[in-house]
Amino acid sequence: MKPLDPRLLRHARPARTFLAVTVLLGIVTTGLVLAQAALLAHVLAGAFDGRGLNGLRPALGALLAVVVARAAVHGLSEAAALRYAGVVRSLLRRRLVEHALRLGPQWSGGRRSGELATLATRGLDALDVYFARYLPQLVLACVTPVAVLAVVAGADVLSAVVIGVTLPLIPVFMILVGLHTRARTERQWRLLERLGGHFLDVVEGLPTLKLFNRAKAQAAVIREVTGAHRRATMRVLRVAFLSALVLELLSTLAVALVAVEVGLRLLGGGLPYETALLVLILAPEAYLPLRTVGAQFHAGMEGVAAAERAFEVLETPLPARPAASGAAVDLRRDTIALDGVTVRYPGRDVPALSDVRLTIEPGERIVVLGPSGAGKSTLLGLLLRFTEPSSGSLSFAGVPLEEWREQVSWVPQHPHLFDGTIADNIRLGRSGASLADIRRAARQAGVAEFVDALPEGYDTHVGERGARLSAGQRQRVALARAFLRDAPLVLLDEPTAHLDPLTAHGVQDAVERLAAGRTVVLVSHDPAWTRLADRVVRIDSGHLTELRSPQPAPPRPLELTS
Ligand code: ADP
Ligand code: MG
């Protein structure tokens, strides 16, 4: 754990500006500290010399100005620090979310979603302390002692030697403490993340846990992780307090040493009064920033530990995606071709798809049958470009991702509904769609049937993950999104797998309306869908075979082709 991780400057450019501003303010502060000490020594020496207040008036005025300027600079650096902390925090948070999104639905990096959430919220908040307190002190700790030492050396060499010998003890001690706490702070962090991940898991699965009487046991697990986190935090705090005490002691002793040495020489008449005062006033100033940075060290390191975890995510390479050649595609006219495509998931020996050859003509309706785990969703993942083939070629590989996805709509097996209104959830199909368009899509998908009966209609809140809607209703909202999107290629994943026959029937009708005039790839384990198909293919353990004619099923009613 470095005090200043260069990756921070790389990932968050405003941090560079902040560092430059902080260094500048640090240098100004140091100048003011030196000026204040010199003026104070001059005024005090003058007062004891009996020069009278009149002669000291200019020096007193200057002293007052320096004190005011110091306060102003302090306020300024505090304000700058808080501002930049906010900027960097939200920048990193945005990057983190963007990168996690770009890594795609396949990626987890071994983390649970709750862990990522903890990192992106509470974790990055810890950067505030790092920026506002730790970093400015770190700069002062580098600049002030050196400047003070130089001035003292100019005034009195012996005192400079005493300070020069004792001063390095503090950073050396701090580095030792840092090495010691590194692992502890990291452990504290990992535990907090695990707690976040576990908590989300338990909250989401609460009904299941209740049913199987496991809620108590899970509460015990949470208690255990909480306990471990508390112990880790206490260990870090113990070291933090102890090391602050030792640093305090160390610098007090060093200042006392200087005071004794200066006092003795002053008594012996070997040192002018003003010089002695200057050295005495300056000596604590040399130790102060080092002591303060030591006290901020642990709070600052919490931010660094969280930032390091964030960089881990940010530096996870994106899945190898062939560079978009900028080739254009119009799925209303162009054929889609998969040629010898194999997909292997990391950590799996058996490929999820092997050597798949498939062409999809515009306007064609392909039904893909196959048992659970055969690779059907993986095939859709390829067409959605969530998954890249391990080998083989896709005819659309060169099309820029955004352009490709604009022409595709997807009704997943378990549609995700966001905690908003029904209208918001449908609008996901096309952002900025008017309420009239949303209503039309809802009618086509059969959403209108149940929404019209709701007191709040389209403004009804669906609850987290659409919990206040039934599975069939959620499926229809997902279909309404697809109607609204009006894309030429429609991908459907097991549209009726979890529905009762009556609801399934309604969804089937909606799917048939959606299929009209579009290219459709529908995957299902249910052969009933073959009546929708122009062509049926079968997947078994990743191997795709063409079934020339649709399976024995009633022919598709004619009016549906319109
Ligand atoms: P289907 O949709 O036909 O039920 P999938 O395409 O979801 O099947 O899965 C095909 C195979 O790939 C299964 O053995 C499944 O366990 C595996 N698989 C699917 N997704 C992943 C993943 N993200 N990581 C590892 N293995 C996966
Ligand atoms: Mg599936």
XYZ file of C-alpha atoms and ligand atoms in Angstrom:
590
model
C 0.000 0.000 0.000
C 1.757 3.095 -1.180
C 0.956 6.439 0.486
C 0.299 7.854 -2.962
C -0.721 5.266 -5.519
C 0.290 6.420 -9.010
C -2.773 4.623 -10.339
C -4.890 7.198 -8.572
C -3.346 9.914 -10.708
C -3.795 7.793 -13.801
C -7.418 6.831 -13.254
C -8.571 10.157 -11.847
C -6.987 13.037 -13.689
C -8.496 15.725 -11.429
C -6.371 14.166 -8.694
C -3.306 15.528 -10.537
C -4.622 19.074 -10.464
C -5.450 18.578 -6.836
C -1.961 17.320 -6.083
C -0.443 20.344 -7.851
C -2.712 22.749 -5.933
C -1.900 20.986 -2.674
C 1.859 21.136 -3.281
C 1.582 24.839 -4.081
C -0.457 25.537 -0.966
C 1.968 23.407 1.044
C 4.903 25.527 -0.110
C 3.010 28.743 0.690
C 2.092 27.375 4.126
C 5.713 26.483 4.813
C 6.809 29.993 3.831
C 4.231 31.442 6.183
C 5.319 29.148 9.021
C 8.906 30.324 8.621
C 7.901 33.982 8.382
C 5.692 33.649 11.443
C 8.501 32.097 13.482
C 11.023 34.733 12.431
C 8.637 37.599 13.196
C 7.601 36.092 16.517
C 11.229 35.634 17.569
C 11.975 39.186 16.507
C 9.021 40.657 18.401
C 9.681 38.645 21.572
C 13.392 39.380 21.539
C 12.628 43.072 20.979
C 10.105 43.137 23.827
C 12.628 41.664 26.275
C 15.374 43.942 24.994
C 13.168 46.809 26.109
C 13.114 48.390 22.667
C 9.590 49.542 23.371
C 6.424 48.759 21.490
C 6.776 51.630 19.035
C 9.855 50.160 17.380
C 8.086 46.815 17.030
C 4.932 48.112 15.433
C 5.849 47.157 11.798
C 6.937 43.665 12.923
C 3.723 43.212 14.905
C 1.661 44.286 11.910
C 3.495 41.839 9.679
C 3.018 39.059 12.249
C -0.700 39.698 12.338
C -0.841 39.631 8.516
C 1.044 36.311 8.430
C -1.293 34.745 10.993
C -4.332 35.857 8.986
C -2.762 34.608 5.744
C -2.046 31.208 7.339
C -5.653 30.858 8.387
C -6.804 31.836 4.887
C -4.493 29.328 3.190
C -5.636 26.624 5.568
C -9.269 27.356 4.751
C -8.498 27.423 1.061
C -6.714 24.082 1.067
C -9.529 22.512 3.093
C -12.112 23.766 0.598
C -10.024 22.610 -2.384
C -9.505 19.189 -0.782
C -13.190 18.591 -0.154
C -14.096 19.746 -3.632
C -11.545 17.538 -5.357
C -12.384 14.618 -3.103
C -15.968 14.892 -4.323
C -14.884 15.114 -7.955
C -12.481 12.178 -7.777
C -14.912 10.046 -5.805
C -17.751 10.454 -8.269
C -15.373 10.016 -11.209
C -14.012 6.738 -9.857
C -17.512 5.589 -8.989
C -18.689 6.316 -12.515
C -15.652 4.599 -14.049
C -16.165 1.605 -11.807
C -19.780 1.195 -12.828
C -18.997 1.810 -16.504
C -16.176 -0.695 -16.480
C -18.249 -3.289 -14.649
C -20.954 -2.797 -17.273
C -18.461 -3.108 -20.092
C -17.029 -6.249 -18.571
C -20.475 -7.582 -19.246
C -22.937 -9.900 -17.597
C -20.490 -12.818 -17.631
C -18.000 -11.062 -15.380
C -17.954 -11.092 -11.641
C -14.219 -11.159 -10.919
C -15.015 -13.539 -8.088
C -17.051 -10.823 -6.391
C -20.667 -10.843 -5.473
C -22.776 -7.912 -6.555
C -23.142 -6.781 -2.937
C -19.354 -6.613 -2.639
C -19.112 -4.429 -5.700
C -21.865 -2.231 -4.280
C -20.027 -1.850 -0.962
C -16.873 -0.914 -2.826
C -18.595 1.629 -5.050
C -20.386 3.344 -2.167
C -18.858 3.088 1.297
C -15.443 2.154 -0.082
C -14.915 5.166 -2.284
C -16.319 7.453 0.427
C -13.205 6.634 2.403
C -11.272 8.595 -0.221
C -12.653 11.817 1.289
C -10.430 11.533 4.331
C -7.536 10.572 2.124
C -7.868 13.690 0.017
C -9.023 16.188 2.591
C -6.716 15.231 5.445
C -4.043 12.786 4.510
C -2.693 14.014 1.187
C -2.268 17.719 2.179
C -0.489 16.594 5.355
C 1.724 14.291 3.347
C 2.793 17.213 1.180
C 3.449 19.378 4.235
C 5.379 16.526 5.826
C 7.674 16.468 2.796
C 8.135 20.234 2.436
C 8.042 21.825 5.896
C 10.659 19.802 7.798
C 13.238 20.311 5.043
C 12.615 24.074 4.899
C 12.657 24.398 8.693
C 15.875 22.420 8.893
C 17.480 24.689 6.289
C 16.482 27.863 8.176
C 17.623 26.457 11.531
C 20.920 25.414 9.967
C 21.376 28.973 8.779
C 20.754 30.281 12.305
C 22.447 27.642 14.459
C 24.255 24.574 13.147
C 24.286 22.559 16.375
C 20.466 22.718 16.732
C 20.146 21.775 13.063
C 22.254 18.674 13.745
C 20.042 17.651 16.699
C 16.882 18.101 14.626
C 18.451 16.462 11.579
C 19.330 13.355 13.600
C 15.995 12.934 15.418
C 13.663 13.928 12.571
C 14.214 10.831 10.346
C 13.249 8.588 13.278
C 9.618 9.556 12.762
C 9.250 8.511 9.098
C 11.275 5.359 9.775
C 8.917 4.479 12.593
C 5.933 5.289 10.415
C 7.129 3.023 7.630
C 7.538 0.197 10.133
C 3.995 0.765 11.382
C 2.755 0.988 7.794
C 4.281 -2.372 6.895
C 2.711 -3.837 9.988
C -0.798 -2.491 9.340
C -0.971 -3.011 5.606
C -2.278 -6.529 5.841
C -4.641 -5.570 8.657
C -6.231 -2.681 6.800
C -6.660 -4.838 3.726
C -8.225 -7.581 5.784
C -10.578 -5.059 7.388
C -11.652 -4.076 3.894
C -12.157 -7.534 2.557
C -14.325 -8.349 5.545
C -16.475 -5.275 5.045
C -16.957 -6.199 1.392
C -17.825 -9.756 2.304
C -20.317 -8.463 4.810
C -21.949 -6.313 2.123
C -22.086 -9.226 -0.304
C -23.436 -11.630 2.229
C -25.996 -9.186 3.512
C -27.435 -8.624 0.041
C -27.549 -12.370 -0.525
C -29.441 -12.974 2.704
C -31.870 -10.097 2.238
C -32.686 -11.257 -1.275
C -33.126 -14.843 -0.225
C -35.040 -14.105 2.965
C -38.314 -15.804 1.940
C -36.422 -18.958 0.947
C -34.367 -18.913 4.125
C -37.501 -18.432 6.232
C -39.228 -21.308 4.518
C -36.364 -23.682 5.178
C -35.895 -22.318 8.663
C -32.393 -21.166 7.830
C -32.862 -17.473 8.607
C -31.429 -17.892 12.116
C -28.379 -19.700 10.820
C -27.774 -16.958 8.255
C -28.140 -14.316 10.947
C -25.421 -16.199 12.816
C -23.171 -16.075 9.736
C -23.739 -12.327 9.447
C -23.012 -11.963 13.153
C -19.802 -13.879 12.656
C -18.629 -11.754 9.700
C -19.639 -8.587 11.573
C -17.658 -9.788 14.573
C -14.620 -10.496 12.421
C -14.884 -7.055 10.866
C -15.198 -5.433 14.281
C -12.144 -7.282 15.558
C -10.150 -6.351 12.453
C -11.172 -2.700 12.883
C -10.216 -2.742 16.552
C -6.820 -4.207 15.708
C -6.216 -1.442 13.180
C -7.381 1.203 15.651
C -5.187 -0.224 18.407
C -2.129 0.081 16.223
C -3.286 3.544 15.114
C -3.631 4.863 18.679
C -0.448 3.256 19.906
C 1.596 4.539 17.017
C 0.141 8.054 17.440
C 1.222 7.933 21.080
C 4.725 6.811 20.218
C 5.050 9.480 17.514
C 3.898 12.117 19.996
C 6.432 10.934 22.552
C 9.219 10.802 20.006
C 8.719 14.344 18.778
C 8.214 15.763 22.289
C 11.520 14.239 23.393
C 13.268 15.578 20.316
C 11.951 19.100 20.914
C 12.961 18.850 24.589
C 16.454 17.886 23.505
C 16.703 20.979 21.323
C 15.315 23.152 24.133
C 17.879 21.877 26.659
C 20.754 22.284 24.262
C 19.679 25.806 23.233
C 18.900 26.833 26.829
C 22.306 25.759 28.121
C 24.120 27.629 25.368
C 21.951 30.699 25.933
C 22.901 30.652 29.630
C 26.539 30.358 28.694
C 26.112 33.354 26.422
C 27.100 31.376 23.349
C 23.874 32.160 21.477
C 22.081 35.432 20.713
C 18.663 35.697 22.294
C 16.726 36.096 19.028
C 18.412 33.107 17.395
C 17.624 30.924 20.383
C 14.002 31.987 20.249
C 13.817 31.312 16.512
C 15.197 27.803 16.938
C 12.861 27.085 19.848
C 9.819 28.262 17.934
C 10.791 26.441 14.743
C 11.817 23.088 16.249
C 8.245 21.836 16.970
C 7.172 23.020 13.504
C 9.594 20.535 11.956
C 7.998 17.600 13.783
C 4.392 18.731 13.657
C 3.504 17.818 10.030
C 5.160 14.412 10.384
C 3.227 13.754 13.567
C -0.033 14.869 11.980
C 0.470 12.764 8.874
C 1.148 9.825 11.163
C -2.136 10.438 12.936
C -4.019 10.621 9.609
C -2.180 7.626 8.220
C -4.666 4.937 9.160
C -7.751 6.865 8.096
C -5.982 7.667 4.819
C -4.975 4.056 4.268
C -8.595 2.965 4.456
C -9.205 5.108 1.390
C -6.109 3.692 -0.303
C -7.179 0.118 0.396
C -10.599 0.783 -1.122
C -9.055 2.595 -4.085
C -6.759 -0.379 -4.699
C -9.757 -2.688 -4.850
C -11.388 -0.267 -7.272
C -8.264 -0.241 -9.483
C -8.336 -4.045 -9.515
C -11.774 -3.850 -11.102
C -10.800 -0.966 -13.393
C -7.735 -2.839 -14.583
C -9.540 -6.083 -15.336
C -9.004 -6.321 -19.085
C -12.169 -6.130 -21.137
C -13.129 -9.366 -22.872
C -11.193 -9.678 -26.100
C -13.554 -8.241 -28.643
C -12.519 -8.032 -32.264
C -11.998 -4.376 -33.097
C -15.075 -2.953 -34.772
C -14.146 -2.442 -38.408
C -17.027 -0.006 -38.689
C -18.881 -2.375 -41.013
C -22.529 -1.381 -41.259
C -25.371 -3.820 -40.900
C -29.087 -3.597 -41.593
C -30.824 -6.603 -40.154
C -33.864 -5.910 -42.309
C -31.746 -6.999 -45.301
C -28.572 -8.692 -44.127
C -28.096 -12.348 -43.286
C -26.566 -13.293 -39.954
C -24.065 -16.128 -40.104
C -22.309 -18.089 -37.368
C -19.499 -20.198 -38.745
C -17.842 -22.924 -36.722
C -18.432 -21.051 -33.493
C -17.215 -22.547 -30.229
C -17.778 -20.944 -26.840
C -15.858 -21.988 -23.768
C -16.599 -20.457 -20.375
C -13.598 -19.880 -18.179
C -13.072 -22.773 -15.819
C -15.173 -25.181 -17.882
C -13.626 -28.110 -19.733
C -16.607 -28.830 -21.934
C -17.474 -26.056 -24.391
C -20.968 -24.589 -23.977
C -21.272 -24.468 -27.773
C -19.095 -26.387 -30.180
C -18.589 -25.791 -33.876
C -21.973 -24.167 -34.386
C -22.961 -23.289 -37.950
C -26.126 -21.262 -38.390
C -27.446 -18.731 -40.868
C -30.393 -16.526 -40.109
C -32.110 -14.890 -43.069
C -33.933 -11.589 -42.593
C -37.543 -12.175 -41.550
C -36.892 -15.802 -40.646
C -38.285 -17.278 -37.438
C -36.002 -19.813 -35.912
C -36.980 -21.864 -32.916
C -34.091 -23.448 -31.045
C -35.097 -26.474 -29.004
C -32.975 -28.266 -26.467
C -32.896 -29.427 -22.870
C -31.793 -27.268 -20.001
C -28.037 -26.619 -20.019
C -27.716 -27.427 -23.727
C -26.322 -23.993 -24.611
C -29.453 -22.158 -25.770
C -28.936 -19.047 -23.665
C -25.298 -19.048 -24.691
C -26.383 -18.901 -28.329
C -28.525 -15.848 -27.547
C -25.590 -14.400 -25.583
C -23.543 -14.621 -28.793
C -26.234 -12.840 -30.787
C -26.460 -10.200 -28.062
C -22.675 -10.050 -28.007
C -22.528 -10.567 -24.276
C -20.306 -13.530 -25.060
C -17.486 -13.688 -27.588
C -16.680 -16.930 -29.400
C -13.516 -18.753 -28.375
C -13.122 -19.736 -32.026
C -15.097 -19.465 -35.232
C -16.529 -16.374 -36.833
C -19.600 -14.191 -36.590
C -20.673 -12.247 -39.667
C -21.467 -9.218 -37.510
C -18.216 -9.166 -35.532
C -17.050 -5.946 -37.209
C -20.201 -3.962 -36.482
C -19.803 -1.423 -33.684
C -21.488 -2.750 -30.575
C -23.926 0.131 -30.099
C -25.078 -0.030 -33.687
C -25.593 -3.772 -33.465
C -27.545 -3.684 -30.233
C -29.821 -0.950 -31.548
C -31.189 -3.482 -33.998
C -31.723 -6.226 -31.443
C -34.341 -6.630 -28.772
C -34.190 -9.272 -26.125
C -36.757 -10.862 -23.867
C -34.632 -12.698 -21.293
C -35.658 -15.786 -19.413
C -35.974 -13.820 -16.184
C -36.671 -10.231 -17.222
C -35.233 -7.697 -14.824
C -37.667 -5.045 -13.683
C -36.290 -1.977 -11.987
C -37.845 -0.407 -8.925
C -39.856 2.230 -10.759
C -43.243 2.590 -12.384
C -44.592 0.259 -15.046
C -44.267 3.047 -17.613
C -40.581 3.574 -16.677
C -39.938 -0.121 -17.035
C -41.487 -0.280 -20.480
C -39.705 2.913 -21.532
C -36.426 1.019 -21.123
C -37.156 -0.374 -24.591
C -36.698 3.056 -26.135
C -35.622 5.975 -23.986
C -37.691 9.088 -24.483
C -40.704 7.196 -25.818
C -43.986 9.057 -25.394
C -46.717 7.787 -23.116
C -48.865 7.106 -26.186
C -46.141 4.823 -27.625
C -45.783 3.099 -24.283
C -49.526 2.492 -24.124
C -49.539 1.084 -27.639
C -46.664 -1.285 -26.833
C -48.429 -2.268 -23.611
C -51.607 -3.091 -25.517
C -49.724 -5.234 -28.017
C -47.927 -7.124 -25.253
C -51.078 -7.680 -23.214
C -49.827 -5.466 -20.393
C -52.811 -3.159 -20.763
C -55.110 -5.990 -19.629
C -53.837 -5.879 -16.062
C -52.529 -2.314 -15.890
C -55.924 -0.813 -16.627
C -57.282 -2.580 -13.558
C -54.635 -1.048 -11.284
C -55.682 2.121 -9.411
C -52.518 3.933 -10.426
C -52.307 2.402 -13.894
C -48.955 2.945 -15.587
C -47.709 4.916 -12.578
C -47.891 1.830 -10.365
C -44.568 1.093 -8.713
C -43.462 -2.451 -9.409
C -41.222 -2.825 -6.341
C -37.680 -4.099 -6.255
C -37.107 -6.452 -9.202
C -40.783 -6.118 -10.038
C -41.711 -8.060 -6.910
C -45.263 -6.667 -6.919
C -46.005 -8.219 -10.316
C -46.552 -11.883 -11.097
C -44.143 -13.808 -13.310
C -46.575 -13.583 -16.239
C -46.996 -9.838 -15.776
C -43.243 -9.320 -15.668
C -42.882 -11.351 -18.841
C -45.445 -9.127 -20.563
C -43.707 -5.955 -19.443
C -40.541 -7.386 -21.002
C -42.476 -8.074 -24.209
C -43.831 -4.517 -24.155
C -40.233 -3.293 -24.062
C -39.541 -5.345 -27.174
C -42.629 -3.941 -28.941
C -41.555 -0.428 -28.049
C -38.020 -1.061 -29.219
C -39.320 -2.168 -32.602
C -35.985 -3.766 -33.552
C -35.690 -6.006 -36.630
C -34.113 -8.901 -34.682
C -35.972 -10.268 -31.660
C -34.356 -12.753 -29.291
C -36.576 -14.614 -26.845
C -35.329 -16.909 -24.087
C -37.869 -19.426 -22.754
C -40.745 -16.928 -22.871
C -43.268 -19.211 -21.165
C -41.098 -21.572 -19.138
C -42.401 -20.554 -15.721
C -45.981 -19.688 -16.519
C -49.287 -21.439 -15.957
C -51.010 -22.643 -19.159
C -53.517 -19.793 -19.324
C -50.920 -17.055 -18.852
C -48.577 -18.891 -21.205
C -51.291 -18.783 -23.812
C -51.592 -15.016 -23.542
C -47.831 -14.609 -23.763
C -47.735 -16.883 -26.820
C -50.237 -14.646 -28.576
C -48.160 -11.587 -27.751
C -44.993 -13.288 -28.993
C -46.684 -14.137 -32.267
C -47.730 -10.497 -32.707
C -44.171 -9.444 -31.912
C -42.741 -11.919 -34.426
C -44.758 -10.464 -37.308
C -42.432 -8.816 -39.814
C -39.303 -9.413 -37.738
C -36.418 -11.850 -37.595
C -36.890 -14.046 -34.557
C -34.684 -16.431 -32.647
C -36.655 -18.114 -29.898
C -35.026 -20.657 -27.623
C -37.071 -23.020 -25.522
C -37.233 -26.566 -24.236
C -40.932 -26.589 -25.174
C -41.710 -28.114 -28.624
C -45.065 -26.264 -28.673
C -43.191 -23.228 -29.999
C -42.421 -24.958 -33.278
C -45.746 -23.776 -34.641
C -44.260 -20.290 -34.731
C -41.191 -21.445 -36.633
C -40.067 -21.228 -40.211
C -37.169 -23.412 -39.185
C -36.398 -25.499 -36.141
C -32.921 -26.311 -34.886
C -31.911 -28.401 -31.939
C -29.064 -27.985 -29.500
C -27.764 -30.875 -27.447
C -24.736 -30.438 -25.204
C -23.537 -27.552 -27.327
C -24.003 -29.293 -30.678
C -26.450 -27.716 -33.063
C -28.382 -29.751 -35.586
C -30.928 -28.556 -38.136
C -34.331 -30.186 -38.084
C -35.416 -29.553 -41.622
C -39.126 -29.200 -41.155
C -40.941 -27.923 -38.111
C -41.716 -30.579 -35.520
C -45.127 -32.195 -35.496
C -47.242 -29.346 -34.237
C -50.251 -27.514 -35.525
C -49.411 -25.231 -38.455
C -49.133 -21.577 -37.719
C -52.472 -19.798 -38.276
C -52.344 -17.737 -41.440
C -53.452 -14.412 -39.972
C -50.333 -14.293 -37.851
C -48.019 -13.785 -40.800
C -49.302 -10.321 -41.523
P -29.476 -23.354 -21.572
O -29.861 -21.933 -21.784
O -29.664 -24.213 -22.781
O -30.125 -23.947 -20.368
P -26.852 -22.260 -21.137
O -26.470 -21.684 -22.435
O -27.322 -21.321 -20.087
O -27.905 -23.425 -21.317
O -25.602 -23.045 -20.547
C -24.857 -23.977 -21.291
C -23.749 -24.526 -20.421
O -22.824 -23.496 -20.114
C -24.247 -25.068 -19.091
O -23.488 -26.214 -18.800
C -23.932 -23.991 -18.111
O -23.654 -24.519 -16.858
C -22.716 -23.320 -18.726
N -22.652 -21.885 -18.443
C -23.589 -20.973 -18.781
N -23.214 -19.724 -18.412
C -21.992 -19.863 -17.820
C -21.060 -18.948 -17.230
N -21.279 -17.635 -17.170
N -19.910 -19.459 -16.736
C -19.659 -20.783 -16.795
N -20.474 -21.667 -17.327
C -21.641 -21.251 -17.846
Mg -31.142 -20.788 -20.635
